Structure formats: structure tokens, C-alpha cells
Amino acid sequence: MTNKKNKKNNSDNSADHGTPEKHQHHIYKEIDTIEAGVKALRNVTADPLQTYRRRKSITQLQWIAGDKFAHDYRLACLVAVYSHVRFDDNISGAPSDEAAERIQFAKQRVRAAIQAVGFPLASVLTHVIGDGNAAGSWYHVRFSPRKQQDGMTAFRLALDGLVEFYKIN
């Protein structure tokens, strides 16, 4: 007769969420999943604007202006898809009148903000806020020996332009 060893059940609720080095660079929040008792981690600083705020690289006013611009920018880009799926009854492929109106207003707000900031600073806004890239990877600082510092300087100037445009005090 052989002795059967009971295997320990490894179904404890303390899941492995990665190395400590991973947690040093970002802030993670535990969220529930569809399985009972199983948690997942969500990176709440994946957005460069939020990361710069957490690092105190930008001021609170700059973050508010950037967040407002990000909201308008995403609305102008995504409204066509979501409104067509959620609100549109016609199947012809064109969005409804209500959805088209929302798209138009969001695009006008983004164009006005970009025009108020001016060239070339408007391109750093769309690069960082719209596309989710780091300020140091902006096209206009590619030959600079201090790309990250110069990109952040340009980004802060662009955010100051947004603060003025949105009249945030």
C-alpha cells in the first residue's frame, strides 16, 4: 500500500500580482472579476496625464485643463462608434442626427482648444493626451539631448494655454 499525500489546496485568495519592482512605477487598484473571490489589478496611472499629475510634474490647474481636453478629444474620436451602436436605430451606416450633433460639438471644442494653444504646442497636446505617449517622445524634441525635460516644458506650456482657454482659476 502506498501512502497518498494530500496536496495542499492553493486556492487561497492572496493571488500573485507581480514583482515589487512592477508596483514601484505605477499605482494599481484591486478590482473584482466575474469569478467569486478572484481579484484583478488595474493600472490607474496608465494615462500619461495622470502619471504626470502623480509625479507632481504638472499643477492641479494644468491637470484639470488637460483632463477636460482629454474628455473632449476622446468624445470627438469615439462618439461616432458608441452612438451608432447604442443610440442609432437606422442600419444604413450613418449615425443618427443626435449622435452627429454630439460629434460635431465635440470636434468644434477640440479644434477651438487646439487653435487657442497654437502650433507647435497643439501637437504636443495631441501626442500626450490624445495618443497617450510620453512628452519626451514628441516629434519636435527628437534631436534634443534632453528629450524628456524639453518635452515636459513644451507640454506644461501647452497645458498653460489650455488653462487660459478654459478660463480655469
XYZ file of C-alpha atoms in Angstrom:
169
model
C 0.000 0.000 0.000
C 1.288 3.378 -0.878
C 0.765 6.405 1.219
C -1.083 9.121 -0.613
C -0.018 12.576 0.334
C -2.717 15.135 0.384
C -1.910 18.034 -1.853
C -2.448 21.420 -0.354
C -5.161 23.390 -1.982
C -3.626 26.545 -3.408
C -6.921 28.303 -3.847
C -6.223 30.966 -1.259
C -7.328 34.483 -2.040
C -3.848 36.023 -1.968
C -3.009 35.952 -5.666
C 0.368 36.779 -7.113
C 0.124 40.249 -8.635
C 3.688 40.570 -9.861
C 7.018 41.731 -8.576
C 7.611 44.632 -6.183
C 9.512 46.417 -8.970
C 6.331 46.457 -11.029
C 4.446 48.148 -8.209
C 7.102 50.854 -7.711
C 6.386 52.554 -11.014
C 2.605 52.567 -11.159
C -0.393 52.654 -8.878
C -2.633 49.618 -9.036
C -6.138 49.184 -7.692
C -7.698 45.810 -6.928
C -10.943 45.244 -8.780
C -13.438 42.405 -8.646
C -13.755 39.958 -11.504
C -16.696 37.851 -12.581
C -15.333 34.904 -10.579
C -16.218 34.955 -6.906
C -13.272 35.810 -4.676
C -10.853 36.474 -7.544
C -9.369 39.948 -7.773
C -7.508 41.589 -10.649
C -5.204 44.590 -10.712
C -5.997 47.674 -12.754
C -3.287 50.188 -13.539
C -4.808 53.564 -12.695
C -1.777 55.524 -13.935
C -1.654 54.193 -17.488
C -2.702 57.622 -18.741
C 0.373 59.898 -19.137
C -1.582 62.898 -17.870
C -2.437 61.049 -14.664
C 1.155 59.833 -14.332
C 2.494 63.388 -14.623
C -0.014 64.516 -12.007
C 1.020 61.725 -9.631
C 4.690 62.651 -10.072
C 3.808 66.318 -9.432
C 5.243 67.287 -12.818
C 2.141 69.357 -13.590
C -0.023 71.540 -11.388
C -3.604 70.854 -10.376
C -4.898 73.558 -12.759
C -2.904 72.072 -15.629
C -4.292 68.630 -14.846
C -7.890 69.925 -14.797
C -7.392 71.629 -18.168
C -5.707 68.556 -19.633
C -8.442 66.283 -18.317
C -11.114 68.492 -19.856
C -9.272 68.442 -23.180
C -8.856 64.645 -22.939
C -12.577 64.241 -22.352
C -13.444 66.349 -25.400
C -10.764 64.660 -27.521
C -11.966 61.152 -26.701
C -15.567 62.176 -27.183
C -14.772 63.599 -30.616
C -12.959 60.387 -31.590
C -15.251 57.775 -30.053
C -18.728 59.235 -30.182
C -19.328 58.010 -33.717
C -18.705 54.399 -32.756
C -20.566 54.349 -29.451
C -23.529 56.448 -30.523
C -24.051 54.330 -33.615
C -24.063 51.151 -31.560
C -26.109 52.454 -28.623
C -28.476 55.105 -29.926
C -28.874 54.585 -33.635
C -31.970 52.808 -34.933
C -31.204 53.047 -38.605
C -28.930 50.422 -40.088
C -27.768 52.459 -43.055
C -24.363 53.107 -41.508
C -24.842 56.801 -40.816
C -25.173 57.993 -37.216
C -28.438 59.486 -36.054
C -28.980 63.238 -36.001
C -28.442 63.374 -32.227
C -25.169 61.460 -32.493
C -23.973 63.577 -35.425
C -24.693 66.707 -33.406
C -22.665 65.425 -30.431
C -19.783 64.539 -32.734
C -19.844 67.981 -34.296
C -19.876 69.839 -30.966
C -17.025 67.735 -29.564
C -14.929 68.305 -32.677
C -15.582 72.058 -32.519
C -14.456 72.198 -28.869
C -11.254 70.279 -29.669
C -10.481 72.455 -32.708
C -11.052 75.635 -30.698
C -8.744 74.444 -27.898
C -6.037 73.432 -30.371
C -6.308 76.763 -32.157
C -6.092 78.658 -28.860
C -2.903 76.830 -27.859
C -1.354 77.280 -31.304
C 1.309 75.492 -33.292
C 3.575 73.632 -32.391
C 2.277 73.241 -28.826
C -1.030 71.826 -30.036
C 0.817 68.838 -31.442
C 2.305 68.003 -28.026
C -1.228 68.007 -26.581
C -2.474 65.529 -29.152
C 0.713 63.475 -28.770
C 0.489 63.143 -24.983
C -3.215 63.494 -24.166
C -4.770 62.214 -27.368
C -2.371 59.422 -28.299
C -1.174 58.519 -24.791
C 2.550 58.950 -25.449
C 5.234 60.385 -23.205
C 6.201 64.023 -23.607
C 9.817 63.021 -24.258
C 8.837 61.089 -27.384
C 7.278 64.142 -29.037
C 8.468 64.666 -32.632
C 9.822 68.201 -32.098
C 12.267 67.171 -29.342
C 13.684 64.109 -31.108
C 17.144 65.674 -31.641
C 17.373 67.256 -28.209
C 19.898 65.811 -25.769
C 17.311 66.355 -23.000
C 14.199 64.991 -24.684
C 12.161 64.310 -21.551
C 12.856 67.720 -19.973
C 12.239 69.652 -23.180
C 9.102 67.660 -23.946
C 7.741 68.297 -20.439
C 8.490 72.012 -20.752
C 6.555 72.192 -24.010
C 3.739 70.109 -22.531
C 3.463 72.405 -19.494
C 3.326 75.449 -21.781
C 0.578 73.816 -23.823
C -1.359 72.991 -20.641
C -0.990 76.602 -19.504
C -2.555 77.606 -22.813
C -5.453 75.255 -22.085
C -5.847 76.745 -18.591
C -6.216 80.160 -20.206
C -8.560 78.843 -22.906
C -10.885 77.072 -20.443
C -10.626 80.033 -18.003
C -9.745 77.805 -15.052
C -8.819 79.697 -11.894
